[in-house]
Coordinates of C-alpha atoms in Angstrom, one line a residue:
M1102 CA 0.0 0.0 0.0
D1103 CA 2.7 2.4 -0.9
R1104 CA 0.5 4.7 -2.9
P1105 CA -1.8 5.9 -0.1
R1106 CA 1.3 6.4 2.0
S1107 CA 3.0 8.4 -0.7
C1108 CA -0.1 10.5 -1.2
F1109 CA -0.3 11.2 2.6
T1110 CA 3.4 12.1 2.6
A1111 CA 2.9 14.5 -0.3
A1112 CA -0.1 16.0 1.3
M1113 CA 1.8 16.6 4.6
L1114 CA 4.6 18.2 2.6
I1115 CA 2.2 20.5 0.9
L1116 CA 0.6 21.4 4.3
A1117 CA 4.0 22.1 5.8
L1118 CA 4.8 24.4 2.9
L1119 CA 1.5 26.2 3.2
L1120 CA 2.1 26.7 7.0
A1121 CA 5.6 27.9 6.3
A1122 CA 4.3 30.3 3.8
Q1123 CA 1.8 31.6 6.3
A1124 CA 4.5 32.0 9.0
A1125 CA 6.8 34.0 6.7
P1126 CA 4.6 37.1 6.5
D1127 CA 4.3 37.0 10.3
A1128 CA 8.1 37.2 10.7
A1129 CA 8.2 39.9 8.0
V1130 CA 5.5 41.9 9.7
A1131 CA 7.2 41.6 13.1
A1132 CA 10.5 42.9 11.5
R1133 CA 8.6 45.7 9.8
V1134 CA 7.0 46.7 13.1
D1135 CA 10.3 46.5 14.9
R1136 CA 12.0 48.8 12.3
L1137 CA 9.1 51.2 12.4
L1138 CA 9.0 51.5 16.2
A1139 CA 12.8 51.8 16.4
R1140 CA 12.4 54.9 14.2
T1141 CA 9.3 56.3 15.8
P1142 CA 8.8 54.8 19.3
V1143 CA 5.4 54.6 21.1
I1144 CA 4.5 57.6 23.1
D1145 CA 1.7 56.5 25.4
G1146 CA -0.7 59.0 26.9
H1147 CA -1.6 57.5 30.2
N1148 CA -0.1 55.2 32.8
D1149 CA -1.1 55.0 36.5
L1150 CA 2.1 53.4 37.9
A1151 CA 2.6 56.2 40.4
W1152 CA -0.6 55.5 42.2
E1153 CA 0.0 51.7 42.1
L1154 CA 3.4 52.3 43.7
R1155 CA 1.8 54.4 46.4
D1156 CA -1.3 52.2 47.0
K1157 CA -0.3 48.6 46.3
Q1158 CA 3.5 48.8 47.0
G1159 CA 3.1 50.9 50.1
G1160 CA 4.8 53.9 48.6
A1161 CA 8.1 52.1 48.6
V1162 CA 9.2 53.7 45.3
E1163 CA 12.9 53.0 45.6
A1164 CA 12.2 49.5 47.0
T1165 CA 10.3 48.6 43.8
D1166 CA 12.9 47.6 41.3
L1167 CA 11.4 48.7 38.0
S1168 CA 14.5 47.4 36.2
R1169 CA 13.1 43.9 36.8
D1170 CA 9.9 42.1 35.9
T1171 CA 7.2 43.5 38.2
A1172 CA 4.5 41.0 37.0
A1173 CA 5.6 38.5 39.7
L1174 CA 5.3 40.9 42.6
P1175 CA 2.8 40.1 45.4
H1176 CA 0.7 42.8 43.9
P1177 CA 1.7 42.5 40.2
L1178 CA 2.2 45.6 38.1
Q1179 CA 1.7 46.0 34.3
T1180 CA 4.7 48.3 33.9
D1181 CA 8.5 47.9 34.3
I1182 CA 11.5 49.0 32.3
P1183 CA 12.2 45.7 30.5
R1184 CA 8.6 45.5 29.3
L1185 CA 8.7 49.2 28.3
R1186 CA 11.7 48.3 26.2
R1187 CA 10.1 45.3 24.6
G1188 CA 7.0 47.4 23.9
R1189 CA 9.2 49.9 22.1
V1190 CA 7.9 52.7 24.3
G1191 CA 10.0 55.9 23.9
G1192 CA 7.7 58.3 25.8
Q1193 CA 5.2 57.9 28.6
F1194 CA 2.8 60.3 30.3
W1195 CA 2.7 59.2 33.9
S1196 CA -0.6 60.0 35.5
V1197 CA -0.6 61.6 39.0
W1198 CA -4.1 60.4 39.8
I1199 CA -5.8 60.8 43.2
P1200 CA -9.4 59.8 44.1
A1201 CA -12.1 62.1 42.8
D1202 CA -13.6 62.4 46.3
T1203 CA -10.4 63.8 47.7
I1204 CA -10.9 67.6 47.5
G1205 CA -9.7 70.8 49.0
P1206 CA -6.1 71.4 50.2
R1207 CA -5.6 67.6 50.7
A1208 CA -6.1 67.1 47.0
V1209 CA -3.2 69.5 46.3
E1210 CA -1.0 67.8 48.9
M1211 CA -1.7 64.3 47.4
T1212 CA -1.0 65.6 43.9
L1213 CA 2.4 66.9 45.0
E1214 CA 3.1 63.6 46.6
E1215 CA 2.2 61.8 43.4
I1216 CA 4.4 64.2 41.4
D1217 CA 7.2 63.4 43.8
I1218 CA 6.7 59.7 43.2
V1219 CA 7.1 60.1 39.5
R1220 CA 10.2 62.2 39.8
R1221 CA 11.7 59.7 42.3
F1222 CA 11.3 56.6 40.1
V1223 CA 12.6 58.5 37.1
A1224 CA 15.6 59.7 39.1
A1225 CA 16.2 56.1 40.3
H1226 CA 16.6 54.9 36.7
P1227 CA 18.7 57.5 35.0
A1228 CA 20.1 55.1 32.3
D1229 CA 16.5 54.4 31.1
L1230 CA 14.2 57.2 32.1
A1231 CA 14.5 61.0 31.8
L1232 CA 12.0 63.8 32.6
A1233 CA 10.6 65.7 29.6
T1234 CA 8.5 68.8 29.4
T1235 CA 8.7 69.7 25.7
A1236 CA 8.4 67.9 22.3
A1237 CA 12.1 68.7 21.8
D1238 CA 12.9 67.0 25.1
V1239 CA 11.1 63.9 24.0
K1240 CA 13.0 63.7 20.7
R1241 CA 16.3 64.3 22.4
I1242 CA 15.7 61.7 25.1
E1243 CA 14.5 59.1 22.5
R1244 CA 17.6 59.7 20.4
A1245 CA 19.7 59.0 23.5
G1246 CA 18.0 55.6 23.9
R1247 CA 16.0 56.5 27.0
I1248 CA 12.3 56.8 27.7
A1249 CA 10.9 60.3 27.9
S1250 CA 8.8 60.7 31.1
M1251 CA 6.1 63.3 31.1
I1252 CA 3.4 64.0 33.8
G1253 CA -0.3 64.4 33.6
V1254 CA -2.7 65.5 36.4
E1255 CA -5.9 63.4 36.1
G1256 CA -8.6 65.6 37.4
G1257 CA -9.5 69.3 37.8
H1258 CA -10.3 68.7 41.5
Q1259 CA -6.6 68.5 42.0
I1260 CA -6.1 72.3 41.6
D1261 CA -8.6 73.0 44.4
G1262 CA -10.2 75.7 42.3
R1263 CA -7.0 77.8 42.1
L1264 CA -5.2 78.8 38.9
S1265 CA -2.1 79.5 41.0
V1266 CA -2.0 75.8 41.8
L1267 CA -2.3 75.0 38.1
R1268 CA 0.7 77.2 37.4
Q1269 CA 2.8 75.5 40.1
Y1270 CA 2.0 72.1 38.7
K1271 CA 3.2 73.3 35.3
A1272 CA 6.4 74.6 37.0
L1273 CA 6.9 71.1 38.4
G1274 CA 6.8 69.6 35.0
V1275 CA 3.1 68.7 34.5
G1276 CA 2.3 68.5 30.8
Y1277 CA -1.5 68.0 30.8
M1278 CA -4.5 68.1 33.1
T1279 CA -7.6 66.1 32.6
L1280 CA -10.4 68.5 33.4
T1281 CA -12.5 66.1 35.5
H1282 CA -12.2 62.6 36.7
G1283 CA -15.3 60.6 37.8
K1284 CA -17.1 63.4 39.6
S1285 CA -18.4 66.6 38.3
L1286 CA -16.9 69.9 39.6
E1287 CA -18.7 73.2 40.1
W1288 CA -16.8 74.4 37.0
A1289 CA -16.7 71.3 34.7
D1290 CA -19.0 68.3 34.3
S1291 CA -17.9 64.6 34.3
A1292 CA -19.1 61.9 31.9
T1293 CA -19.9 59.7 34.8
D1294 CA -21.7 62.0 37.2
A1295 CA -24.7 64.3 37.3
P1296 CA -24.0 67.8 35.8
R1297 CA -23.1 70.7 38.0
A1298 CA -21.7 73.3 35.6
G1299 CA -23.7 72.7 32.4
G1300 CA -20.4 71.9 30.6
L1301 CA -17.8 74.6 31.5
N1302 CA -18.8 77.5 33.7
P1303 CA -17.0 80.9 33.5
F1304 CA -14.2 79.7 35.8
G1305 CA -13.9 76.5 33.7
R1306 CA -13.3 78.6 30.6
Q1307 CA -10.7 80.5 32.5
V1308 CA -9.0 77.2 33.4
V1309 CA -8.8 76.3 29.7
A1310 CA -7.6 79.7 28.7
E1311 CA -4.8 79.7 31.4
M1312 CA -3.8 76.2 30.3
N1313 CA -3.4 77.5 26.8
R1314 CA -1.4 80.5 28.0
I1315 CA 1.1 78.4 30.1
G1316 CA 1.4 75.6 27.5
M1317 CA -0.4 72.8 29.4
I1318 CA -2.3 70.4 27.2
V1319 CA -6.1 70.2 27.9
D1320 CA -7.2 66.6 28.3
V1321 CA -10.9 65.8 27.7
S1322 CA -10.9 62.1 28.8
H1323 CA -13.5 61.6 31.6
V1324 CA -15.4 64.8 30.8
A1325 CA -19.1 65.1 29.7
D1326 CA -19.9 65.7 26.1
T1327 CA -21.2 69.2 27.0
T1328 CA -17.8 69.9 28.7
M1329 CA -15.9 68.6 25.6
R1330 CA -17.9 70.8 23.3
D1331 CA -17.3 73.9 25.5
V1332 CA -13.6 73.1 25.6
L1333 CA -13.3 72.8 21.8
A1334 CA -15.1 76.2 21.5
V1335 CA -12.8 77.9 24.0
S1336 CA -9.4 76.4 23.5
T1337 CA -7.0 78.1 21.2
A1338 CA -4.7 75.0 21.1
P1339 CA -5.3 71.4 20.2
V1340 CA -6.7 69.1 22.9
I1341 CA -6.2 65.4 23.7
A1342 CA -8.2 62.6 25.1
S1343 CA -5.4 60.8 26.9
H1344 CA -7.2 57.5 27.4
S1345 CA -10.6 57.2 25.7
G1346 CA -12.3 55.0 23.1
A1347 CA -15.0 55.4 20.4
R1348 CA -18.6 55.3 21.6
A1349 CA -19.8 54.0 18.3
V1350 CA -17.8 50.9 18.9
T1351 CA -18.4 50.4 22.6
V1352 CA -21.3 52.2 24.3
A1353 CA -19.6 53.7 27.4
P1354 CA -20.1 57.2 28.8
R1355 CA -16.3 57.6 28.9
N1356 CA -16.0 56.9 25.2
I1357 CA -16.4 59.7 22.6
P1358 CA -19.2 60.1 20.1
D1359 CA -18.4 60.5 16.4
D1360 CA -19.3 64.2 16.2
L1361 CA -16.8 65.0 19.0
L1362 CA -14.1 62.7 17.5
R1363 CA -14.4 64.8 14.3
A1364 CA -14.3 68.0 16.2
I1365 CA -11.2 67.0 18.1
G1366 CA -9.5 66.0 14.8
A1367 CA -10.6 69.3 13.2
K1368 CA -9.0 71.2 16.0
G1369 CA -5.7 69.3 15.5
G1370 CA -6.1 67.2 18.6
V1371 CA -5.6 63.5 19.3
V1372 CA -7.7 60.7 20.8
M1373 CA -5.4 58.2 22.5
V1374 CA -7.2 54.8 22.7
N1375 CA -7.6 53.2 26.1
F1376 CA -6.9 49.4 26.6
Y1377 CA -9.5 48.9 29.4
P1378 CA -11.8 46.0 28.3
A1379 CA -14.8 47.9 29.7
F1380 CA -14.2 50.6 27.0
L1381 CA -13.3 48.1 24.3
S1382 CA -16.2 45.6 24.3
N1383 CA -19.9 45.8 24.9
A1384 CA -19.9 42.1 25.9
W1385 CA -17.2 42.6 28.5
R1386 CA -19.0 45.6 29.8
A1387 CA -22.2 43.7 30.3
W1388 CA -20.3 40.8 31.9
D1389 CA -18.6 43.2 34.3
A1390 CA -21.9 44.9 35.2
A1391 CA -23.4 41.5 36.1
R1392 CA -20.3 40.6 38.1
T1393 CA -20.3 43.9 40.0
A1394 CA -24.0 43.4 40.9
Y1395 CA -23.2 39.9 42.2
A1396 CA -20.3 41.2 44.2
R1397 CA -22.5 43.8 45.8
S1398 CA -25.0 41.2 46.7
A1399 CA -22.2 39.0 48.2
G1400 CA -20.7 42.0 50.1
V1401 CA -17.3 41.7 48.4
A1402 CA -15.2 44.1 46.4
A1403 CA -15.8 43.9 42.6
D1404 CA -12.6 45.6 41.4
V1405 CA -10.3 42.6 41.8
Y1406 CA -10.0 40.1 39.0
G1407 CA -8.6 36.6 38.4
A1408 CA -7.3 34.3 41.1
R1409 CA -6.8 37.2 43.6
A1410 CA -10.5 38.0 43.6
P1411 CA -12.7 37.2 46.6
A1412 CA -13.7 33.6 46.8
P1413 CA -17.4 34.3 45.8
L1414 CA -16.2 36.1 42.7
V1415 CA -13.7 33.3 41.8
A1416 CA -16.7 30.9 41.8
W1417 CA -18.9 33.4 39.9
D1418 CA -16.2 33.9 37.3
A1419 CA -15.9 30.1 36.8
A1420 CA -19.6 29.9 36.1
H1421 CA -19.7 33.0 33.9
P1422 CA -16.6 33.0 31.7
E1423 CA -15.1 36.4 30.9
P1424 CA -15.8 37.4 27.3
A1425 CA -12.7 37.4 25.1
V1426 CA -11.2 40.9 24.4
G1427 CA -8.0 41.1 22.5
V1428 CA -5.9 43.1 20.1
K1429 CA -8.6 43.0 17.5
E1430 CA -10.9 45.1 19.7
V1431 CA -8.2 47.7 20.4
A1432 CA -7.5 47.9 16.7
D1433 CA -11.3 48.3 16.0
H1434 CA -11.3 51.5 18.2
V1435 CA -8.0 52.8 16.6
E1436 CA -9.4 52.3 13.1
H1437 CA -12.7 53.9 14.0
V1438 CA -11.1 57.0 15.4
A1439 CA -8.8 57.2 12.3
R1440 CA -11.8 56.8 9.9
V1441 CA -13.9 59.4 11.6
A1442 CA -11.3 62.0 12.8
G1443 CA -8.4 61.2 10.5
H1444 CA -5.1 59.3 10.9
G1445 CA -3.6 62.4 12.3
A1446 CA -6.0 62.3 15.2
V1447 CA -5.4 58.9 16.8
G1448 CA -2.8 57.8 19.4
L1449 CA -2.5 55.3 22.3
G1450 CA -3.2 55.7 26.0
G1451 CA -3.2 52.3 27.4
D1452 CA -4.2 53.2 31.0
Y1453 CA -1.9 50.5 32.3
D1454 CA -1.8 50.0 36.1
G1455 CA -5.0 52.0 36.2
I1456 CA -7.4 49.2 35.0
N1457 CA -7.3 46.9 38.0
G1458 CA -5.0 44.4 36.4
T1459 CA -7.4 43.8 33.5
A1460 CA -6.2 44.1 29.9
P1461 CA -6.9 42.7 26.4
Q1462 CA -5.5 39.2 25.8
G1463 CA -1.9 39.5 24.5
L1464 CA -1.7 43.1 25.8
S1465 CA -1.4 42.3 29.5
G1466 CA 1.4 44.9 30.0
V1467 CA 3.3 47.7 28.4
D1468 CA 5.3 45.2 26.3
G1469 CA 2.3 44.4 24.1
Y1470 CA 2.2 47.5 21.7
P1471 CA 4.0 45.7 18.8
L1472 CA 1.1 43.2 18.6
L1473 CA -1.3 46.0 18.0
F1474 CA 0.9 47.5 15.2
A1475 CA 1.2 44.0 13.6
E1476 CA -2.6 43.8 13.6
L1477 CA -2.9 47.2 11.9
V1478 CA -0.3 46.2 9.4
G1479 CA -2.5 43.2 8.6
R1480 CA -5.4 45.7 8.0
G1481 CA -3.4 47.6 5.5
W1482 CA -2.0 50.5 7.5
S1483 CA 0.9 52.4 5.9
D1484 CA 4.2 53.0 7.8
A1485 CA 3.4 56.7 7.7
D1486 CA 0.1 56.3 9.5
L1487 CA 1.5 53.8 11.9
A1488 CA 4.3 56.3 12.8
R1489 CA 1.6 59.0 13.4
L1490 CA -0.2 56.6 15.7
A1491 CA 3.0 55.6 17.6
G1492 CA 4.1 59.1 18.5
G1493 CA 3.9 61.5 15.7
N1494 CA 0.5 62.8 16.4
I1495 CA 1.0 63.6 20.1
L1496 CA 4.4 65.2 19.4
R1497 CA 2.6 67.5 16.9
V1498 CA 0.1 68.4 19.5
M1499 CA 2.8 69.1 22.1
E1500 CA 4.5 71.4 19.5
A1501 CA 1.3 73.2 18.7
V1502 CA 0.5 73.8 22.4
E1503 CA 4.0 75.1 23.0
A1504 CA 3.5 77.5 20.0
V1505 CA 0.3 78.9 21.5
A1506 CA 2.0 79.4 24.8
A1507 CA 4.9 81.2 23.1
R1508 CA 2.5 83.6 21.4
S1509 CA 0.8 84.2 24.7
A1510 CA 4.1 84.8 26.6
R1511 CA 3.4 88.5 27.2
L1512 CA -0.1 87.9 28.6
P1513 CA -0.3 88.2 32.4
P1514 CA -1.5 85.3 34.6
V1515 CA -5.2 85.1 35.3
D1516 CA -5.7 85.6 39.1
A1517 CA -8.9 83.6 39.5
M1518 CA -10.4 81.2 41.9
A1519 CA -13.5 79.0 41.6
R1520 CA -15.0 80.4 44.7

């Protein structure tokens, strides 16, 4: 029976050749992505490592060795220098988030403590990290083979209603401020709270004007649609959404509707796509809502996932498998923003270490960015558009904001308070 065997052997040879042919483009794509990101590294708009070091690592900044894998720590992190290197990250905006219900002078104190944490972990790794406050700084630091480190304040409550505090944050190196977090302020409304200001009130418009004057980027992630529209009407500089998605793809209040995506793009701004599964997938969002409802009924915390979750939730998770969310879903949001607002209006803001340890499959930490670029190569993206996504778009915004500030240099500070 040699013939059947010879046919089988020939068939297996053909199959092997086909599989090899399919593998070759993968290697070629990986090499293309590697070359591209070596030339134009990723500049990510939002990472919450500072709070995680404070909250989960007990504030022991110097004791947490970011030069080693932090995924194996008792409280795992999604960020460390080896993974930033593998992810081809050349610039990172480090968020100095504090809880939205912390207000008044204590909010300012905590923000200063968070800024101090960022400056300390950057100083602890001088061979790899360096502070940057301008686009020129970022380019210089990237050329030197280090990772440019910028700072973003994640909520207008952190200025305690004082433009003087805003200016001092800028003096300490803060590059952007998100106008609200999860709660509305008397001067700006949040996407996830009842309105108080009707968008921006007069003081809110002064905040935006002063940010333009001093060269601080206005960040509209977390804000209500009304607030976003008011910002776009008032701001003389491009704005960013440092970590948001497209509402047409996933229905979440924190995601941005198409008309505002277009308006941000028309203003020269950038929407930096978030990697939190709740903003990427309607199915995951529904699953998480059911999970949260069960957690409340069981009297346990809902914001812990995986094996570290409370025992009732581990059992619930086993009976209700988590919907799959992966690189495809991230790419869907990136492509939607690009289609609606233009390839010049999309960037990346992973929100790592701010998403309770969740992440899309394959993108569990800051080393995963090349997988997204490979996915977009498969969808026909050009190198020029990929370079804009990686860092070109946010660098252009930084330069434009700096130019507005330079033209405003002779204008006096606005001496205003919210109350």
